[in-house]
mmCIF file of C-alpha atoms in Angstrom:
data_model
loop_
_atom_site.group_PDB
_atom_site.id
_atom_site.type_symbol
_atom_site.label_atom_id
_atom_site.label_comp_id
_atom_site.label_asym_id
_atom_site.label_seq_id
_atom_site.Cartn_x
_atom_site.Cartn_y
_atom_site.Cartn_z
ATOM 1 C CA MET A 1 22.573 37.222 -20.656
ATOM 2 C CA ASN A 2 20.615 40.479 -20.846
ATOM 3 C CA LYS A 3 21.322 42.541 -17.745
ATOM 4 C CA HIS A 4 17.680 43.568 -17.457
ATOM 5 C CA ILE A 5 16.551 39.921 -17.569
ATOM 6 C CA PHE A 6 19.072 38.957 -14.904
ATOM 7 C CA GLN A 7 17.985 41.788 -12.614
ATOM 8 C CA THR A 8 14.384 40.645 -13.054
ATOM 9 C CA MET A 9 15.409 37.082 -12.076
ATOM 10 C CA ILE A 10 17.174 38.354 -8.959
ATOM 11 C CA LYS A 11 14.152 40.423 -7.942
ATOM 12 C CA GLN A 12 11.843 37.451 -8.435
ATOM 13 C CA ALA A 13 14.104 35.185 -6.384
ATOM 14 C CA PHE A 14 14.269 37.688 -3.521
ATOM 15 C CA PHE A 15 10.503 38.177 -3.709
ATOM 16 C CA PHE A 16 10.038 34.408 -3.495
ATOM 17 C CA LEU A 17 12.388 34.230 -0.495
ATOM 18 C CA LEU A 18 10.499 37.053 1.223
ATOM 19 C CA LEU A 19 7.212 35.281 0.555
ATOM 20 C CA ILE A 20 8.552 32.057 2.093
ATOM 21 C CA LEU A 21 9.795 33.884 5.198
ATOM 22 C CA ILE A 22 6.419 35.588 5.654
ATOM 23 C CA LEU A 23 4.613 32.283 5.210
ATOM 24 C CA PHE A 24 6.668 30.450 7.811
ATOM 25 C CA SER A 25 6.600 33.329 10.269
ATOM 26 C CA SER A 26 2.806 33.250 10.055
ATOM 27 C CA CYS A 27 2.820 29.461 10.600
ATOM 28 C CA SER A 28 5.127 29.595 13.601
ATOM 29 C CA ARG A 29 3.566 29.308 17.033
ATOM 30 C CA PRO A 30 3.935 31.799 19.859
ATOM 31 C CA LEU A 31 6.104 30.727 22.790
ATOM 32 C CA GLN A 32 3.109 30.511 25.117
ATOM 33 C CA GLU A 33 1.610 27.787 22.926
ATOM 34 C CA THR A 34 4.642 25.504 23.247
ATOM 35 C CA THR A 35 5.695 26.083 26.859
ATOM 36 C CA TYR A 36 4.480 23.921 29.706
ATOM 37 C CA MET A 37 2.531 25.981 32.285
ATOM 38 C CA TYR A 38 3.553 29.201 30.557
ATOM 39 C CA GLY A 39 3.868 32.147 32.942
ATOM 40 C CA ILE A 40 3.893 30.145 36.172
ATOM 41 C CA GLN A 41 5.696 31.962 38.975
ATOM 42 C CA SER A 42 9.081 30.550 39.969
ATOM 43 C CA ASP A 43 10.349 30.347 43.563
ATOM 44 C CA SER A 44 6.794 29.937 44.794
ATOM 45 C CA ILE A 45 5.125 27.193 46.782
ATOM 46 C CA TYR A 46 1.826 26.028 45.337
ATOM 47 C CA PRO A 47 -0.590 24.122 47.575
ATOM 48 C CA ASP A 48 -1.346 20.576 46.509
ATOM 49 C CA GLY A 49 -4.286 20.224 44.194
ATOM 50 C CA PRO A 50 -6.915 17.497 44.444
ATOM 51 C CA ILE A 51 -5.394 14.035 44.738
ATOM 52 C CA PRO A 52 -7.222 11.448 42.610
ATOM 53 C CA ASP A 53 -8.826 8.522 44.352
ATOM 54 C CA GLU A 54 -6.666 5.439 44.646
ATOM 55 C CA TYR A 55 -6.879 3.077 41.716
ATOM 56 C CA GLU A 56 -9.615 0.467 42.077
ATOM 57 C CA VAL A 57 -8.945 -2.967 40.626
ATOM 58 C CA ARG A 58 -10.827 -3.873 37.448
ATOM 59 C CA ILE A 59 -11.585 -6.941 35.377
ATOM 60 C CA ASN A 60 -8.482 -8.411 33.657
ATOM 61 C CA ASP A 61 -6.101 -6.713 36.096
ATOM 62 C CA GLN A 62 -3.180 -8.794 37.320
ATOM 63 C CA LEU A 63 -2.380 -9.061 41.017
ATOM 64 C CA TYR A 64 0.776 -10.446 42.539
ATOM 65 C CA ILE A 65 0.041 -11.836 45.997
ATOM 66 C CA GLN A 66 2.580 -13.224 48.452
ATOM 67 C CA VAL A 67 1.998 -14.509 51.972
ATOM 68 C CA ILE A 68 5.053 -14.098 54.188
ATOM 69 C CA SER A 69 5.366 -16.082 57.400
ATOM 70 C CA ASP A 70 7.956 -16.644 60.120
ATOM 71 C CA ASP A 71 7.767 -20.299 59.156
ATOM 72 C CA LYS A 72 8.145 -20.408 55.378
ATOM 73 C CA GLU A 73 6.971 -23.985 55.132
ATOM 74 C CA ASN A 74 3.612 -23.115 56.667
ATOM 75 C CA ALA A 75 2.909 -20.484 54.013
ATOM 76 C CA VAL A 76 3.880 -22.598 50.986
ATOM 77 C CA PHE A 77 0.312 -23.778 50.351
ATOM 78 C CA LEU A 78 -0.861 -20.145 50.090
ATOM 79 C CA ASN A 79 1.735 -19.000 47.544
ATOM 80 C CA LEU A 80 2.088 -19.645 43.842
ATOM 81 C CA ASN A 81 5.850 -19.770 44.349
ATOM 82 C CA PRO A 82 8.072 -19.990 47.422
ATOM 83 C CA VAL A 83 9.315 -16.694 48.858
ATOM 84 C CA ASP A 84 12.957 -17.686 48.533
ATOM 85 C CA LYS A 85 12.483 -18.403 44.796
ATOM 86 C CA MET A 86 10.604 -15.250 43.929
ATOM 87 C CA GLY A 87 13.573 -13.766 42.104
ATOM 88 C CA GLY A 88 13.380 -10.491 40.204
ATOM 89 C CA SER A 89 10.447 -8.387 39.079
ATOM 90 C CA GLY A 90 10.234 -10.314 35.794
ATOM 91 C CA ASN A 91 9.286 -13.516 37.641
ATOM 92 C CA MET A 92 6.890 -11.596 39.857
ATOM 93 C CA GLU A 93 4.894 -10.374 36.860
ATOM 94 C CA LEU A 94 4.530 -13.886 35.466
ATOM 95 C CA ILE A 95 3.114 -15.388 38.660
ATOM 96 C CA THR A 96 -0.066 -13.399 39.102
ATOM 97 C CA TYR A 97 -3.778 -13.731 39.740
ATOM 98 C CA ILE A 98 -5.914 -12.434 36.867
ATOM 99 C CA VAL A 99 -9.236 -10.877 37.817
ATOM 100 C CA ASP A 100 -11.968 -12.761 35.948
ATOM 101 C CA GLU A 101 -15.072 -11.408 34.217
ATOM 102 C CA ASN A 102 -16.998 -11.618 37.492
ATOM 103 C CA GLY A 103 -14.432 -9.519 39.324
ATOM 104 C CA ASP A 104 -13.024 -12.456 41.295
ATOM 105 C CA ILE A 105 -9.730 -14.209 41.845
ATOM 106 C CA TYR A 106 -9.295 -17.771 43.052
ATOM 107 C CA PHE A 107 -6.715 -17.592 45.781
ATOM 108 C CA LEU A 108 -5.504 -21.163 46.081
ATOM 109 C CA LEU A 109 -7.032 -22.856 49.142
ATOM 110 C CA LEU A 110 -8.965 -19.765 50.187
ATOM 111 C CA GLY A 111 -11.214 -20.000 47.159
ATOM 112 C CA LYS A 112 -13.037 -17.193 45.378
ATOM 113 C CA ILE A 113 -12.266 -13.645 46.527
ATOM 114 C CA HIS A 114 -14.115 -10.672 45.022
ATOM 115 C CA VAL A 115 -11.637 -7.852 44.291
ATOM 116 C CA VAL A 116 -13.131 -5.564 41.624
ATOM 117 C CA GLY A 117 -13.866 -2.096 42.969
ATOM 118 C CA TYR A 118 -11.346 -2.406 45.794
ATOM 119 C CA THR A 119 -7.976 -0.706 46.099
ATOM 120 C CA VAL A 120 -4.802 -2.747 46.499
ATOM 121 C CA LYS A 121 -4.695 -1.780 50.171
ATOM 122 C CA GLU A 122 -8.267 -2.951 50.727
ATOM 123 C CA ILE A 123 -7.568 -6.260 48.959
ATOM 124 C CA ARG A 124 -4.547 -6.806 51.181
ATOM 125 C CA GLU A 125 -6.709 -6.260 54.279
ATOM 126 C CA ILE A 126 -9.368 -8.690 52.984
ATOM 127 C CA LEU A 127 -6.781 -11.371 52.273
ATOM 128 C CA GLN A 128 -5.005 -10.772 55.550
ATOM 129 C CA SER A 129 -8.198 -11.427 57.504
ATOM 130 C CA GLU A 130 -8.733 -14.671 55.546
ATOM 131 C CA VAL A 131 -5.152 -15.869 55.983
ATOM 132 C CA ASP A 132 -5.255 -15.129 59.724
ATOM 133 C CA ARG A 133 -7.915 -17.821 60.047
ATOM 134 C CA TYR A 134 -5.327 -20.435 59.105
ATOM 135 C CA LEU A 135 -1.956 -19.049 60.131
ATOM 136 C CA GLU A 136 -0.558 -16.746 62.798
ATOM 137 C CA ASN A 137 2.241 -14.227 62.386
ATOM 138 C CA THR A 138 1.798 -13.723 58.657
ATOM 139 C CA SER A 139 1.887 -10.708 56.385
ATOM 140 C CA VAL A 140 0.120 -10.478 53.024
ATOM 141 C CA PHE A 141 1.778 -8.534 50.216
ATOM 142 C CA VAL A 142 -0.351 -7.396 47.231
ATOM 143 C CA LYS A 143 0.893 -5.571 44.142
ATOM 144 C CA LEU A 144 -0.870 -4.417 40.978
ATOM 145 C CA VAL A 145 1.328 -5.757 38.193
ATOM 146 C CA ASN A 146 -0.271 -4.242 35.089
ATOM 147 C CA ARG A 147 0.446 -0.602 35.874
ATOM 148 C CA TYR A 148 0.576 0.856 32.380
ATOM 149 C CA ILE A 149 -0.478 4.051 30.675
ATOM 150 C CA THR A 150 -1.026 4.572 26.954
ATOM 151 C CA ILE A 151 0.255 7.732 25.255
ATOM 152 C CA LEU A 152 -0.661 8.269 21.605
ATOM 153 C CA GLY A 153 -0.371 10.966 18.960
ATOM 154 C CA GLU A 154 2.385 13.527 18.616
ATOM 155 C CA VAL A 155 4.953 12.233 21.103
ATOM 156 C CA GLU A 156 8.403 10.866 20.364
ATOM 157 C CA ASN A 157 7.604 7.303 21.498
ATOM 158 C CA PRO A 158 3.865 6.611 21.352
ATOM 159 C CA GLY A 159 2.556 3.396 22.831
ATOM 160 C CA GLN A 160 2.059 1.701 26.174
ATOM 161 C CA HIS A 161 4.434 2.645 28.973
ATOM 162 C CA LYS A 162 4.973 1.048 32.368
ATOM 163 C CA MET A 163 4.346 3.025 35.559
ATOM 164 C CA ASP A 164 6.939 2.639 38.290
ATOM 165 C CA LYS A 165 4.697 4.460 40.773
ATOM 166 C CA SER A 166 1.015 4.207 41.668
ATOM 167 C CA ARG A 167 0.465 7.584 40.026
ATOM 168 C CA LEU A 168 2.497 9.996 37.890
ATOM 169 C CA SER A 169 2.201 13.684 37.198
ATOM 170 C CA ILE A 170 1.081 14.356 33.641
ATOM 171 C CA PHE A 171 4.544 15.727 32.860
ATOM 172 C CA GLU A 172 6.217 12.564 34.157
ATOM 173 C CA ALA A 173 3.798 10.552 32.025
ATOM 174 C CA ILE A 174 4.620 12.526 28.866
ATOM 175 C CA GLY A 175 8.298 12.205 29.752
ATOM 176 C CA THR A 176 8.032 8.406 29.555
ATOM 177 C CA ALA A 177 7.000 8.888 25.914
ATOM 178 C CA GLY A 178 9.956 11.146 25.123
ATOM 179 C CA ASP A 179 8.055 14.478 25.217
ATOM 180 C CA ILE A 180 5.757 16.112 22.653
ATOM 181 C CA THR A 181 7.027 16.500 19.090
ATOM 182 C CA ASP A 182 7.373 19.820 17.276
ATOM 183 C CA TRP A 183 3.979 19.172 15.677
ATOM 184 C CA GLY A 184 2.061 18.382 18.861
ATOM 185 C CA GLN A 185 -0.800 20.464 20.236
ATOM 186 C CA TYR A 186 0.076 21.469 23.818
ATOM 187 C CA MET A 187 -3.250 23.167 24.432
ATOM 188 C CA ALA A 188 -5.611 20.294 23.669
ATOM 189 C CA VAL A 189 -4.370 17.016 25.111
ATOM 190 C CA LYS A 190 -7.127 14.471 25.708
ATOM 191 C CA LEU A 191 -7.236 12.251 28.781
ATOM 192 C CA ILE A 192 -9.384 9.113 28.724
ATOM 193 C CA ARG A 193 -9.951 7.493 32.120
ATOM 194 C CA GLU A 194 -12.175 4.617 33.141
ATOM 195 C CA THR A 195 -14.305 5.375 36.194
ATOM 196 C CA PRO A 196 -17.000 3.392 38.022
ATOM 197 C CA ASP A 197 -19.586 5.510 36.166
ATOM 198 C CA GLY A 198 -18.063 5.031 32.719
ATOM 199 C CA LYS A 199 -15.303 6.518 30.587
ATOM 200 C CA LEU A 200 -14.243 10.066 31.385
ATOM 201 C CA VAL A 201 -12.807 12.216 28.568
ATOM 202 C CA ALA A 202 -11.120 15.477 29.600
ATOM 203 C CA ASP A 203 -9.322 18.190 27.633
ATOM 204 C CA ILE A 204 -6.070 19.351 29.216
ATOM 205 C CA ASP A 205 -4.147 22.536 28.427
ATOM 206 C CA LEU A 206 -0.488 21.857 29.243
ATOM 207 C CA THR A 207 0.374 25.560 28.862
ATOM 208 C CA ASN A 208 -2.043 26.651 31.609
ATOM 209 C CA PRO A 209 -0.369 27.264 35.006
ATOM 210 C CA ASP A 210 -3.640 26.247 36.713
ATOM 211 C CA LEU A 211 -2.936 22.696 35.608
ATOM 212 C CA ILE A 212 -0.875 22.241 38.762
ATOM 213 C CA ASN A 213 -4.126 22.394 40.756
ATOM 214 C CA SER A 214 -6.177 20.363 38.283
ATOM 215 C CA PRO A 215 -7.739 16.988 39.171
ATOM 216 C CA TYR A 216 -6.003 15.692 36.027
ATOM 217 C CA TYR A 217 -2.503 16.679 37.107
ATOM 218 C CA TYR A 218 -1.956 13.074 38.185
ATOM 219 C CA ILE A 219 -2.192 10.144 35.778
ATOM 220 C CA LEU A 220 -3.463 6.772 36.991
ATOM 221 C CA PRO A 221 -2.901 3.212 35.716
ATOM 222 C CA ASN A 222 -4.718 2.452 32.446
ATOM 223 C CA ASP A 223 -5.189 6.135 31.602
ATOM 224 C CA VAL A 224 -4.876 7.087 27.930
ATOM 225 C CA LEU A 225 -3.336 10.390 26.804
ATOM 226 C CA TYR A 226 -3.710 11.605 23.223
ATOM 227 C CA VAL A 227 -1.645 14.523 21.875
ATOM 228 C CA SER A 228 -3.228 15.782 18.659
ATOM 229 C CA LEU A 229 -1.485 17.252 15.612
ATOM 230 C CA ASN A 230 -1.335 21.030 15.674
ATOM 231 C CA GLY A 231 -3.738 22.498 13.101
ATOM 232 C CA LYS A 232 -1.280 25.233 12.119
ATOM 233 C CA VAL A 233 1.247 22.793 10.685
ATOM 234 C CA LEU A 234 1.153 22.811 6.874
ATOM 235 C CA GLY A 235 2.406 20.233 4.407
ATOM 236 C CA ASN A 236 4.419 17.133 5.096
ATOM 237 C CA LYS A 237 5.635 17.316 8.685
ATOM 238 C CA PHE A 238 8.678 15.209 7.804
ATOM 239 C CA ILE A 239 10.065 17.898 5.460
ATOM 240 C CA SER A 240 12.268 20.457 7.145
ATOM 241 C CA VAL A 241 10.658 23.887 7.404
ATOM 242 C CA LEU A 242 13.958 25.368 6.178
ATOM 243 C CA GLN A 243 13.974 23.367 2.958
ATOM 244 C CA PRO A 244 12.124 26.037 0.838
ATOM 245 C CA ILE A 245 14.541 28.689 2.116
ATOM 246 C CA TYR A 246 17.529 26.517 1.204
ATOM 247 C CA LEU A 247 16.013 26.035 -2.259
ATOM 248 C CA THR A 248 15.564 29.783 -2.768
ATOM 249 C CA LEU A 249 19.128 30.520 -1.658
ATOM 250 C CA SER A 250 20.355 27.834 -4.036
ATOM 251 C CA ILE A 251 18.476 29.483 -6.937
ATOM 252 C CA ILE A 252 19.973 32.894 -6.110
ATOM 253 C CA THR A 253 23.488 31.441 -5.819
ATOM 254 C CA THR A 254 23.143 29.630 -9.145
ATOM 255 C CA ALA A 255 21.853 32.790 -10.819
ATOM 256 C CA LEU A 256 24.827 34.790 -9.537
ATOM 257 C CA LEU A 257 27.250 32.138 -10.828
ATOM 258 C CA VAL A 258 25.596 32.139 -14.255
ATOM 259 C CA TYR A 259 25.695 35.925 -14.362
ATOM 260 C CA GLY A 260 29.419 35.844 -13.473
ATOM 261 C CA LEU A 261 30.107 33.496 -16.370
ATOM 262 C CA PHE A 262 28.232 35.434 -19.067
ATOM 263 C CA LYS A 263 28.578 39.060 -18.152
#
């Protein structure tokens, strides 16, 4: 092989490698765009931000209701299942009252009870006052069963996720979905929340330290989070960003081997 031709090939390969490195360095994102609450001060106490209103029951929600009495036999007619047969949480979720299209539940012998627009605590108080008309020394237990949030887009495990608490921080919520992927947009996460006035859509910047004091720091049941694809990502996101570099190095190595054989 002509030495001049080989040197030209080597120069072209190195130029191609340099071009690839420049391209990917320009496509890479600064640290502040991929760091939660970038720049927040450590070892500091931040006052609590606004706490969202308690969740108000809506149509199609599922409520688990149990009346507990000193005399179990007296409370049997008010329960879908006996207290001593309640079992685990799986059984509890199956035996529920579903809020109908009018916002009511039919609570066995007590009849129709309107529950939409009330918190779980308020519903418990309403039912307790009704039960007290029939039985003494009772306690009413109410639980919202369908506590789920939906997380879509660029997270490791998109879909519907169960809430173990009445509210989660937005970071706990994203954690249930396995965190944001390498292609997710930290600075433009959308929150969709149903309110009495309609559907609220808010843009959330996860890199902003002020998020800790935001009214959207806490996520409520039935909230939807959407993490969009970062606009700076080029090409097929399932191809490793190092693959073009590996290809260039392979070309250079092959050229050197060929040159060693023919020089």
